[in-house]
């Protein structure tokens, strides 16, 4: 299994204009896809291969490149 846990997140942006901030402090990624967004203590992460400490930074799950020049 190829799992990654990003923990110690300060703010998680949702991408929803009506509810722009998601409650939580962690994101669990499995095989390159977001599996869970929320609080670390509510997640099952026993099989995590890697952990990243976000150090309280803000995270926008799924945002890859916000700077584009369409032609």
CSV table of C-alpha atoms in Angstrom, one decimal:
chain,number,residue,atom,x,y,z
A,1,UNK,CA,0.0,0.0,0.0
A,2,UNK,CA,1.3,3.5,-0.9
A,3,UNK,CA,-0.2,5.8,1.8
A,4,UNK,CA,0.8,9.3,2.8
A,5,UNK,CA,-0.4,11.3,5.7
A,6,UNK,CA,-0.1,15.1,5.8
A,7,UNK,CA,-0.5,16.2,9.4
A,8,UNK,CA,-0.3,19.3,11.6
A,9,UNK,CA,-2.2,21.4,8.9
A,10,UNK,CA,-3.3,24.8,10.1
A,11,UNK,CA,-6.1,25.5,7.6
A,12,UNK,CA,-7.6,23.3,4.9
A,13,UNK,CA,-9.4,25.1,2.1
A,14,UNK,CA,-12.4,23.2,0.7
A,15,UNK,CA,-12.9,24.8,-2.7
A,16,UNK,CA,-16.6,25.4,-1.8
A,17,UNK,CA,-17.5,29.1,-1.9
A,18,UNK,CA,-20.3,28.5,0.6
A,19,UNK,CA,-18.0,26.7,3.1
A,20,UNK,CA,-14.4,27.7,2.2
A,21,UNK,CA,-12.7,26.2,5.2
A,22,UNK,CA,-12.8,22.5,6.1
A,23,UNK,CA,-12.4,21.5,9.7
A,24,UNK,CA,-9.4,19.2,10.3
A,25,UNK,CA,-5.7,19.0,10.7
A,26,UNK,CA,-4.8,16.1,8.3
A,27,UNK,CA,-5.1,14.6,4.8
A,28,UNK,CA,-4.7,10.9,4.1
A,29,UNK,CA,-3.6,10.1,0.5
A,30,UNK,CA,-3.8,6.5,-0.9
A,31,UNK,CA,-2.1,5.7,-4.2
A,32,UNK,CA,-2.1,9.3,-5.2
A,33,UNK,CA,-5.7,10.0,-4.4
A,34,UNK,CA,-7.2,11.9,-1.5
A,35,UNK,CA,-8.8,9.3,0.8
A,36,UNK,CA,-9.8,11.4,3.8
A,37,UNK,CA,-9.7,15.0,4.9
A,38,UNK,CA,-10.3,15.8,8.6
A,39,UNK,CA,-8.9,15.3,12.0
A,40,UNK,CA,-5.9,12.9,12.4
A,41,UNK,CA,-7.3,11.2,15.4
A,42,UNK,CA,-10.4,10.2,13.4
A,43,UNK,CA,-8.4,8.6,10.6
A,44,UNK,CA,-7.1,5.0,10.2
A,45,UNK,CA,-3.4,5.5,9.3
A,46,UNK,CA,-1.6,2.4,10.7
A,47,UNK,CA,-0.4,1.5,7.2
A,48,UNK,CA,1.0,4.9,6.3
A,49,UNK,CA,4.3,4.7,4.4
A,50,UNK,CA,5.2,8.4,4.8
A,51,UNK,CA,4.2,11.3,7.0
A,52,UNK,CA,4.6,15.0,6.2
A,53,UNK,CA,4.4,17.6,9.0
A,54,UNK,CA,2.8,20.6,7.4
A,55,UNK,CA,4.0,22.8,10.3
A,56,UNK,CA,0.7,24.6,10.6
A,57,UNK,CA,0.6,25.7,6.9
A,58,UNK,CA,-2.5,26.1,4.9
A,59,UNK,CA,-3.4,23.3,2.4
A,60,UNK,CA,-5.6,23.3,-0.7
A,61,UNK,CA,-6.3,19.6,-1.4
A,62,UNK,CA,-6.4,18.8,-5.1
A,63,UNK,CA,-5.0,22.2,-6.3
A,64,UNK,CA,-2.2,21.5,-8.6
A,65,UNK,CA,-1.5,24.7,-10.6
A,66,UNK,CA,-3.5,27.9,-10.0
A,67,UNK,CA,-1.4,29.9,-12.4
A,68,UNK,CA,-2.3,29.2,-16.1
A,69,UNK,CA,-2.3,31.1,-19.3
A,70,UNK,CA,-5.0,29.7,-21.6
A,71,UNK,CA,-4.3,30.2,-25.3
